[in-house]
């Protein structure tokens, strides 16, 4: 039962008919997993904590560097040299001390990743390596937990939701077959990125997580890309690959 202070904190969400008391209670009872505490993970973490997601696990083995501060808003000047997951945890709990935040200073893989994803209601991929994305996607598919994927480089961003509970929904490997990609993806350190772009994509990831956890609205369908130079969104319907090595078993 929410007390008066909790009702006041989340009042602007509770007054939304699509959320109401029941939706807010679902948020408070939910567990979200965020993989990556950088440019995308920062706005995701802060907004989900602010919105009242009861438990958030955030994982990242990297440490904060000066060049990160241009876009990774969960970290401060004083965070330089600190682990990103712990730095983000401090910012999240400063914003909402009632949110339980578990910080993991590690790159998750194998059984540890699968068990963590299986314990959540939603997982958010905020990484920047194909190998990590494939591992998170596989864990999501095996656990039947929705995956919200975001990416941003230069002036271009993309957003997709992969929900194993939807028989028609593809997975990340349907979109990017593993045999076509190594870890040669463009990186911000090599190609640059516009600071607000990662915030924009991260915020849309948080929107999708909010909807999935609260029960408001319907999940995003297909793949959306954003061109920061023109300000235009494009949307693509992505079919499932019937030969996908990761999600074909769902039949």
PDB file of C-alpha atoms in Angstrom:
ATOM      1  CA  UNK A   1       0.000   0.000   0.000  1.00  0.00           C
ATOM      2  CA  UNK A   2       1.420   3.382  -1.009  1.00  0.00           C
ATOM      3  CA  UNK A   3       1.710   6.003   1.710  1.00  0.00           C
ATOM      4  CA  UNK A   4       1.003   9.705   1.218  1.00  0.00           C
ATOM      5  CA  UNK A   5       4.591  10.584   0.305  1.00  0.00           C
ATOM      6  CA  UNK A   6       4.719   7.828  -2.316  1.00  0.00           C
ATOM      7  CA  UNK A   7       1.396   8.936  -3.767  1.00  0.00           C
ATOM      8  CA  UNK A   8       2.692  12.501  -3.953  1.00  0.00           C
ATOM      9  CA  UNK A   9       5.999  11.493  -5.539  1.00  0.00           C
ATOM     10  CA  UNK A  10       4.281   9.613  -8.368  1.00  0.00           C
ATOM     11  CA  UNK A  11       1.106  11.708  -8.550  1.00  0.00           C
ATOM     12  CA  UNK A  12       1.734  12.960 -12.093  1.00  0.00           C
ATOM     13  CA  UNK A  13       1.869   9.363 -13.319  1.00  0.00           C
ATOM     14  CA  UNK A  14      -0.974   8.079 -11.177  1.00  0.00           C
ATOM     15  CA  UNK A  15      -3.328  10.713 -12.597  1.00  0.00           C
ATOM     16  CA  UNK A  16      -2.841   9.209 -16.061  1.00  0.00           C
ATOM     17  CA  UNK A  17      -5.848   6.926 -16.675  1.00  0.00           C
ATOM     18  CA  UNK A  18      -3.634   4.403 -18.473  1.00  0.00           C
ATOM     19  CA  UNK A  19      -1.443   4.099 -15.359  1.00  0.00           C
ATOM     20  CA  UNK A  20      -3.523   4.887 -12.271  1.00  0.00           C
ATOM     21  CA  UNK A  21      -2.793   3.272  -8.905  1.00  0.00           C
ATOM     22  CA  UNK A  22      -2.581  -0.232 -10.328  1.00  0.00           C
ATOM     23  CA  UNK A  23      -0.017   0.702 -12.968  1.00  0.00           C
ATOM     24  CA  UNK A  24       2.123   2.537 -10.453  1.00  0.00           C
ATOM     25  CA  UNK A  25       1.990  -0.430  -8.122  1.00  0.00           C
ATOM     26  CA  UNK A  26       3.158  -2.660 -10.966  1.00  0.00           C
ATOM     27  CA  UNK A  27       6.125  -0.323 -11.490  1.00  0.00           C
ATOM     28  CA  UNK A  28       6.967  -0.407  -7.784  1.00  0.00           C
ATOM     29  CA  UNK A  29       6.872  -4.212  -7.812  1.00  0.00           C
ATOM     30  CA  UNK A  30       8.928  -4.590 -11.012  1.00  0.00           C
ATOM     31  CA  UNK A  31      12.542  -5.525 -11.665  1.00  0.00           C
ATOM     32  CA  UNK A  32      14.339  -4.017 -14.670  1.00  0.00           C
ATOM     33  CA  UNK A  33      17.829  -4.968 -15.832  1.00  0.00           C
ATOM     34  CA  UNK A  34      20.003  -2.387 -17.610  1.00  0.00           C
ATOM     35  CA  UNK A  35      23.093  -3.661 -19.409  1.00  0.00           C
ATOM     36  CA  UNK A  36      25.439  -0.705 -19.853  1.00  0.00           C
ATOM     37  CA  UNK A  37      25.673   2.532 -17.867  1.00  0.00           C
ATOM     38  CA  UNK A  38      26.972   4.824 -20.609  1.00  0.00           C
ATOM     39  CA  UNK A  39      25.253   7.205 -22.987  1.00  0.00           C
ATOM     40  CA  UNK A  40      22.081   5.142 -23.408  1.00  0.00           C
ATOM     41  CA  UNK A  41      22.073   3.550 -19.974  1.00  0.00           C
ATOM     42  CA  UNK A  42      22.330   6.900 -18.185  1.00  0.00           C
ATOM     43  CA  UNK A  43      18.917   8.337 -19.182  1.00  0.00           C
ATOM     44  CA  UNK A  44      17.326   4.888 -18.956  1.00  0.00           C
ATOM     45  CA  UNK A  45      18.575   4.447 -15.397  1.00  0.00           C
ATOM     46  CA  UNK A  46      17.634   7.910 -14.202  1.00  0.00           C
ATOM     47  CA  UNK A  47      14.144   7.904 -15.707  1.00  0.00           C
ATOM     48  CA  UNK A  48      13.246   4.399 -14.549  1.00  0.00           C
ATOM     49  CA  UNK A  49      14.423   5.245 -11.041  1.00  0.00           C
ATOM     50  CA  UNK A  50      12.477   8.495 -11.103  1.00  0.00           C
ATOM     51  CA  UNK A  51       9.367   6.718 -12.391  1.00  0.00           C
ATOM     52  CA  UNK A  52       9.413   4.338  -9.446  1.00  0.00           C
ATOM     53  CA  UNK A  53      10.594   1.006 -10.800  1.00  0.00           C
ATOM     54  CA  UNK A  54      11.073  -0.825  -7.531  1.00  0.00           C
ATOM     55  CA  UNK A  55      14.249  -2.717  -8.323  1.00  0.00           C
ATOM     56  CA  UNK A  56      16.819  -1.926 -10.989  1.00  0.00           C
ATOM     57  CA  UNK A  57      19.982  -3.905 -11.666  1.00  0.00           C
ATOM     58  CA  UNK A  58      22.581  -2.014 -13.706  1.00  0.00           C
ATOM     59  CA  UNK A  59      25.755  -3.662 -14.969  1.00  0.00           C
ATOM     60  CA  UNK A  60      28.900  -2.167 -16.483  1.00  0.00           C
ATOM     61  CA  UNK A  61      32.585  -2.990 -15.959  1.00  0.00           C
ATOM     62  CA  UNK A  62      33.891   0.262 -17.491  1.00  0.00           C
ATOM     63  CA  UNK A  63      35.102   3.287 -15.567  1.00  0.00           C
ATOM     64  CA  UNK A  64      34.132   6.904 -16.091  1.00  0.00           C
ATOM     65  CA  UNK A  65      36.472   8.946 -18.277  1.00  0.00           C
ATOM     66  CA  UNK A  66      36.486  12.661 -19.015  1.00  0.00           C
ATOM     67  CA  UNK A  67      35.319  12.093 -22.601  1.00  0.00           C
ATOM     68  CA  UNK A  68      32.210  10.284 -21.296  1.00  0.00           C
ATOM     69  CA  UNK A  69      30.825  13.366 -19.565  1.00  0.00           C
ATOM     70  CA  UNK A  70      29.794  14.962 -22.869  1.00  0.00           C
ATOM     71  CA  UNK A  71      26.824  12.566 -23.050  1.00  0.00           C
ATOM     72  CA  UNK A  72      26.715  10.128 -20.104  1.00  0.00           C
ATOM     73  CA  UNK A  73      24.528  12.189 -17.801  1.00  0.00           C
ATOM     74  CA  UNK A  74      24.408   9.745 -14.882  1.00  0.00           C
ATOM     75  CA  UNK A  75      28.037  10.639 -14.121  1.00  0.00           C
ATOM     76  CA  UNK A  76      29.682  13.784 -12.767  1.00  0.00           C
ATOM     77  CA  UNK A  77      33.139  15.330 -12.896  1.00  0.00           C
ATOM     78  CA  UNK A  78      33.785  13.763  -9.506  1.00  0.00           C
ATOM     79  CA  UNK A  79      32.881  10.332 -10.958  1.00  0.00           C
ATOM     80  CA  UNK A  80      35.981  10.177 -13.169  1.00  0.00           C
ATOM     81  CA  UNK A  81      37.841   6.952 -12.399  1.00  0.00           C
ATOM     82  CA  UNK A  82      34.810   5.360 -10.713  1.00  0.00           C
ATOM     83  CA  UNK A  83      33.023   2.299 -12.020  1.00  0.00           C
ATOM     84  CA  UNK A  84      30.100   3.354 -14.210  1.00  0.00           C
ATOM     85  CA  UNK A  85      27.556   1.025 -12.590  1.00  0.00           C
ATOM     86  CA  UNK A  86      28.356   2.341  -9.096  1.00  0.00           C
ATOM     87  CA  UNK A  87      28.428   5.940 -10.324  1.00  0.00           C
ATOM     88  CA  UNK A  88      25.003   5.508 -11.932  1.00  0.00           C
ATOM     89  CA  UNK A  89      23.707   3.818  -8.787  1.00  0.00           C
ATOM     90  CA  UNK A  90      24.682   6.867  -6.710  1.00  0.00           C
ATOM     91  CA  UNK A  91      22.892   9.214  -9.123  1.00  0.00           C
ATOM     92  CA  UNK A  92      19.778   7.049  -9.205  1.00  0.00           C
ATOM     93  CA  UNK A  93      19.512   6.790  -5.442  1.00  0.00           C
ATOM     94  CA  UNK A  94      20.152  10.516  -5.023  1.00  0.00           C
ATOM     95  CA  UNK A  95      17.156  11.052  -7.301  1.00  0.00           C
ATOM     96  CA  UNK A  96      14.965   8.399  -5.675  1.00  0.00           C
ATOM     97  CA  UNK A  97      16.240   6.765  -2.469  1.00  0.00           C
ATOM     98  CA  UNK A  98      13.217   4.433  -2.434  1.00  0.00           C
ATOM     99  CA  UNK A  99      14.388   2.661  -5.579  1.00  0.00           C
ATOM    100  CA  UNK A 100      16.481  -0.449  -4.882  1.00  0.00           C
ATOM    101  CA  UNK A 101      19.490  -0.274  -7.189  1.00  0.00           C
ATOM    102  CA  UNK A 102      21.886  -3.193  -7.576  1.00  0.00           C
ATOM    103  CA  UNK A 103      25.159  -2.217  -9.286  1.00  0.00           C
ATOM    104  CA  UNK A 104      27.296  -4.906 -10.913  1.00  0.00           C
ATOM    105  CA  UNK A 105      30.905  -4.063 -11.765  1.00  0.00           C
ATOM    106  CA  UNK A 106      31.269  -6.717 -14.446  1.00  0.00           C
ATOM    107  CA  UNK A 107      30.598  -7.767 -18.017  1.00  0.00           C
ATOM    108  CA  UNK A 108      27.783 -10.265 -17.696  1.00  0.00           C
ATOM    109  CA  UNK A 109      27.866 -13.442 -19.743  1.00  0.00           C
ATOM    110  CA  UNK A 110      26.879 -17.084 -19.638  1.00  0.00           C
ATOM    111  CA  UNK A 111      24.793 -18.384 -16.749  1.00  0.00           C
ATOM    112  CA  UNK A 112      25.163 -15.168 -14.734  1.00  0.00           C
ATOM    113  CA  UNK A 113      23.589 -13.152 -17.550  1.00  0.00           C
ATOM    114  CA  UNK A 114      20.838 -15.695 -18.191  1.00  0.00           C
ATOM    115  CA  UNK A 115      19.899 -15.916 -14.511  1.00  0.00           C
ATOM    116  CA  UNK A 116      19.810 -12.154 -14.104  1.00  0.00           C
ATOM    117  CA  UNK A 117      17.633 -11.625 -17.180  1.00  0.00           C
ATOM    118  CA  UNK A 118      15.280 -14.416 -16.066  1.00  0.00           C
ATOM    119  CA  UNK A 119      14.748 -12.594 -12.747  1.00  0.00           C
ATOM    120  CA  UNK A 120      13.466  -9.423 -14.452  1.00  0.00           C
ATOM    121  CA  UNK A 121      10.315  -8.282 -16.223  1.00  0.00           C
ATOM    122  CA  UNK A 122      12.282  -6.302 -18.824  1.00  0.00           C
ATOM    123  CA  UNK A 123      15.904  -6.017 -19.956  1.00  0.00           C
ATOM    124  CA  UNK A 124      17.387  -2.962 -21.655  1.00  0.00           C
ATOM    125  CA  UNK A 125      20.370  -3.337 -23.948  1.00  0.00           C
ATOM    126  CA  UNK A 126      22.413  -0.140 -23.637  1.00  0.00           C
ATOM    127  CA  UNK A 127      25.702  -1.625 -24.823  1.00  0.00           C
ATOM    128  CA  UNK A 128      27.820  -0.775 -27.854  1.00  0.00           C
ATOM    129  CA  UNK A 129      29.220  -4.155 -28.921  1.00  0.00           C
ATOM    130  CA  UNK A 130      27.591  -6.777 -31.126  1.00  0.00           C
ATOM    131  CA  UNK A 131      28.895  -9.601 -28.949  1.00  0.00           C
ATOM    132  CA  UNK A 132      27.125  -8.137 -25.902  1.00  0.00           C
ATOM    133  CA  UNK A 133      23.939  -7.486 -27.857  1.00  0.00           C
ATOM    134  CA  UNK A 134      23.813 -11.076 -29.102  1.00  0.00           C
ATOM    135  CA  UNK A 135      24.393 -12.443 -25.607  1.00  0.00           C
ATOM    136  CA  UNK A 136      21.646 -10.279 -24.096  1.00  0.00           C
ATOM    137  CA  UNK A 137      19.287 -11.179 -26.939  1.00  0.00           C
ATOM    138  CA  UNK A 138      19.865 -14.894 -26.439  1.00  0.00           C
ATOM    139  CA  UNK A 139      19.282 -14.596 -22.689  1.00  0.00           C
ATOM    140  CA  UNK A 140      16.085 -12.626 -23.343  1.00  0.00           C
ATOM    141  CA  UNK A 141      14.778 -15.230 -25.759  1.00  0.00           C
ATOM    142  CA  UNK A 142      15.535 -18.150 -23.432  1.00  0.00           C
ATOM    143  CA  UNK A 143      13.909 -16.444 -20.451  1.00  0.00           C
ATOM    144  CA  UNK A 144      10.909 -15.077 -22.369  1.00  0.00           C
ATOM    145  CA  UNK A 145      11.689 -11.554 -21.114  1.00  0.00           C
ATOM    146  CA  UNK A 146      11.127  -8.512 -23.392  1.00  0.00           C
ATOM    147  CA  UNK A 147      14.299  -6.833 -24.659  1.00  0.00           C
ATOM    148  CA  UNK A 148      14.455  -3.110 -25.445  1.00  0.00           C
ATOM    149  CA  UNK A 149      17.374  -2.312 -27.715  1.00  0.00           C
ATOM    150  CA  UNK A 150      18.843   1.098 -28.499  1.00  0.00           C
ATOM    151  CA  UNK A 151      21.850   2.313 -30.468  1.00  0.00           C
ATOM    152  CA  UNK A 152      23.336   5.697 -31.368  1.00  0.00           C
ATOM    153  CA  UNK A 153      26.335   6.791 -33.410  1.00  0.00           C
ATOM    154  CA  UNK A 154      27.240  10.095 -35.075  1.00  0.00           C
ATOM    155  CA  UNK A 155      23.799  11.631 -35.794  1.00  0.00           C
ATOM    156  CA  UNK A 156      21.883   8.351 -36.185  1.00  0.00           C
ATOM    157  CA  UNK A 157      19.914   6.365 -33.640  1.00  0.00           C
ATOM    158  CA  UNK A 158      17.696   3.309 -33.607  1.00  0.00           C
ATOM    159  CA  UNK A 159      15.116   1.725 -31.317  1.00  0.00           C
ATOM    160  CA  UNK A 160      13.537  -1.739 -31.277  1.00  0.00           C
ATOM    161  CA  UNK A 161      11.584  -3.912 -28.852  1.00  0.00           C
ATOM    162  CA  UNK A 162      11.978  -7.675 -29.092  1.00  0.00           C
ATOM    163  CA  UNK A 163       9.267  -9.479 -27.118  1.00  0.00           C
ATOM    164  CA  UNK A 164       9.588 -13.286 -26.983  1.00  0.00           C
ATOM    165  CA  UNK A 165       6.000 -13.503 -25.715  1.00  0.00           C
ATOM    166  CA  UNK A 166       4.759 -12.292 -29.112  1.00  0.00           C
ATOM    167  CA  UNK A 167       4.920 -15.175 -31.613  1.00  0.00           C
ATOM    168  CA  UNK A 168       5.202 -12.751 -34.537  1.00  0.00           C
ATOM    169  CA  UNK A 169       7.969 -10.622 -33.031  1.00  0.00           C
ATOM    170  CA  UNK A 170      11.524 -11.093 -34.355  1.00  0.00           C
ATOM    171  CA  UNK A 171      14.610 -11.098 -32.174  1.00  0.00           C
ATOM    172  CA  UNK A 172      17.809  -9.078 -32.484  1.00  0.00           C
ATOM    173  CA  UNK A 173      19.505 -11.896 -34.394  1.00  0.00           C
ATOM    174  CA  UNK A 174      16.714 -11.845 -36.997  1.00  0.00           C
ATOM    175  CA  UNK A 175      17.575  -8.213 -37.648  1.00  0.00           C
ATOM    176  CA  UNK A 176      21.354  -8.622 -37.490  1.00  0.00           C
ATOM    177  CA  UNK A 177      22.378 -12.241 -38.196  1.00  0.00           C
ATOM    178  CA  UNK A 178      25.415 -13.145 -36.037  1.00  0.00           C
ATOM    179  CA  UNK A 179      27.387 -14.565 -38.954  1.00  0.00           C
ATOM    180  CA  UNK A 180      27.337 -11.143 -40.625  1.00  0.00           C
ATOM    181  CA  UNK A 181      28.679  -9.138 -37.706  1.00  0.00           C
ATOM    182  CA  UNK A 182      31.684  -9.428 -35.453  1.00  0.00           C
ATOM    183  CA  UNK A 183      32.574  -6.720 -32.968  1.00  0.00           C
ATOM    184  CA  UNK A 184      33.499  -4.318 -35.734  1.00  0.00           C
ATOM    185  CA  UNK A 185      30.618  -1.956 -34.978  1.00  0.00           C
ATOM    186  CA  UNK A 186      31.360   1.748 -35.104  1.00  0.00           C
ATOM    187  CA  UNK A 187      32.175   3.197 -31.704  1.00  0.00           C
ATOM    188  CA  UNK A 188      31.686   6.704 -30.356  1.00  0.00           C
ATOM    189  CA  UNK A 189      35.414   6.979 -29.656  1.00  0.00           C
ATOM    190  CA  UNK A 190      36.176   6.349 -33.331  1.00  0.00           C
ATOM    191  CA  UNK A 191      33.214   7.973 -35.063  1.00  0.00           C
ATOM    192  CA  UNK A 192      31.798  10.524 -32.601  1.00  0.00           C
ATOM    193  CA  UNK A 193      28.227  11.030 -31.467  1.00  0.00           C
ATOM    194  CA  UNK A 194      25.938  13.998 -30.823  1.00  0.00           C
ATOM    195  CA  UNK A 195      25.349  14.286 -27.081  1.00  0.00           C
ATOM    196  CA  UNK A 196      21.534  14.757 -27.072  1.00  0.00           C
ATOM    197  CA  UNK A 197      21.077  11.861 -29.501  1.00  0.00           C
ATOM    198  CA  UNK A 198      21.979   9.199 -26.937  1.00  0.00           C
ATOM    199  CA  UNK A 199      19.648  10.928 -24.496  1.00  0.00           C
ATOM    200  CA  UNK A 200      16.825  10.830 -27.033  1.00  0.00           C
ATOM    201  CA  UNK A 201      17.219   7.129 -27.788  1.00  0.00           C
ATOM    202  CA  UNK A 202      17.737   6.263 -24.120  1.00  0.00           C
ATOM    203  CA  UNK A 203      14.564   8.152 -23.208  1.00  0.00           C
ATOM    204  CA  UNK A 204      12.595   6.195 -25.802  1.00  0.00           C
ATOM    205  CA  UNK A 205      13.982   2.982 -24.326  1.00  0.00           C
ATOM    206  CA  UNK A 206      12.761   4.150 -20.919  1.00  0.00           C
ATOM    207  CA  UNK A 207       9.324   4.949 -22.399  1.00  0.00           C
ATOM    208  CA  UNK A 208       9.020   1.402 -23.729  1.00  0.00           C
ATOM    209  CA  UNK A 209      10.125  -0.082 -20.405  1.00  0.00           C
ATOM    210  CA  UNK A 210       7.620   2.102 -18.562  1.00  0.00           C
ATOM    211  CA  UNK A 211       4.797   0.868 -20.797  1.00  0.00           C
ATOM    212  CA  UNK A 212       5.756  -2.779 -20.519  1.00  0.00           C
ATOM    213  CA  UNK A 213       6.084  -2.638 -16.731  1.00  0.00           C
ATOM    214  CA  UNK A 214       3.029  -0.497 -15.985  1.00  0.00           C
ATOM    215  CA  UNK A 215       0.718  -2.056 -18.552  1.00  0.00           C
ATOM    216  CA  UNK A 216       0.033   1.285 -20.274  1.00  0.00           C
ATOM    217  CA  UNK A 217      -0.254   1.402 -24.053  1.00  0.00           C
ATOM    218  CA  UNK A 218       1.227  -1.120 -26.459  1.00  0.00           C
ATOM    219  CA  UNK A 219       4.884  -1.985 -27.098  1.00  0.00           C
ATOM    220  CA  UNK A 220       6.793  -0.466 -29.990  1.00  0.00           C
ATOM    221  CA  UNK A 221       6.641  -2.598 -33.127  1.00  0.00           C
ATOM    222  CA  UNK A 222       9.392  -3.073 -35.695  1.00  0.00           C
ATOM    223  CA  UNK A 223      12.550  -0.977 -36.012  1.00  0.00           C
ATOM    224  CA  UNK A 224      12.633   2.814 -35.825  1.00  0.00           C
ATOM    225  CA  UNK A 225      15.611   4.898 -36.908  1.00  0.00           C
ATOM    226  CA  UNK A 226      16.215   8.582 -36.226  1.00  0.00           C
ATOM    227  CA  UNK A 227      18.287  10.974 -38.329  1.00  0.00           C
ATOM    228  CA  UNK A 228      19.472  13.757 -36.049  1.00  0.00           C
ATOM    229  CA  UNK A 229      20.547  15.974 -38.955  1.00  0.00           C
ATOM    230  CA  UNK A 230      17.087  16.043 -40.541  1.00  0.00           C
ATOM    231  CA  UNK A 231      15.025  15.364 -37.419  1.00  0.00           C
ATOM    232  CA  UNK A 232      13.167  12.555 -39.195  1.00  0.00           C
ATOM    233  CA  UNK A 233      12.057   9.169 -37.896  1.00  0.00           C
ATOM    234  CA  UNK A 234      11.702   6.169 -40.185  1.00  0.00           C
ATOM    235  CA  UNK A 235       9.862   2.988 -39.245  1.00  0.00           C
ATOM    236  CA  UNK A 236      10.434  -0.494 -40.644  1.00  0.00           C
ATOM    237  CA  UNK A 237       8.425  -3.643 -40.092  1.00  0.00           C
ATOM    238  CA  UNK A 238      10.873  -6.460 -39.398  1.00  0.00           C
ATOM    239  CA  UNK A 239       9.648 -10.036 -39.947  1.00  0.00           C
ATOM    240  CA  UNK A 240      10.906 -13.000 -37.992  1.00  0.00           C
ATOM    241  CA  UNK A 241      13.571 -15.050 -39.686  1.00  0.00           C
ATOM    242  CA  UNK A 242      12.182 -18.601 -39.828  1.00  0.00           C
ATOM    243  CA  UNK A 243      15.759 -19.920 -39.905  1.00  0.00           C
ATOM    244  CA  UNK A 244      16.996 -17.780 -37.000  1.00  0.00           C
ATOM    245  CA  UNK A 245      19.326 -19.839 -34.828  1.00  0.00           C
ATOM    246  CA  UNK A 246      18.221 -17.970 -31.704  1.00  0.00           C
ATOM    247  CA  UNK A 247      14.428 -17.698 -31.812  1.00  0.00           C
ATOM    248  CA  UNK A 248      13.319 -20.508 -34.173  1.00  0.00           C
ATOM    249  CA  UNK A 249      12.798 -22.721 -31.125  1.00  0.00           C
ATOM    250  CA  UNK A 250       9.856 -20.523 -30.102  1.00  0.00           C
ATOM    251  CA  UNK A 251       7.757 -22.399 -32.632  1.00  0.00           C
TER     252      UNK A 251
END
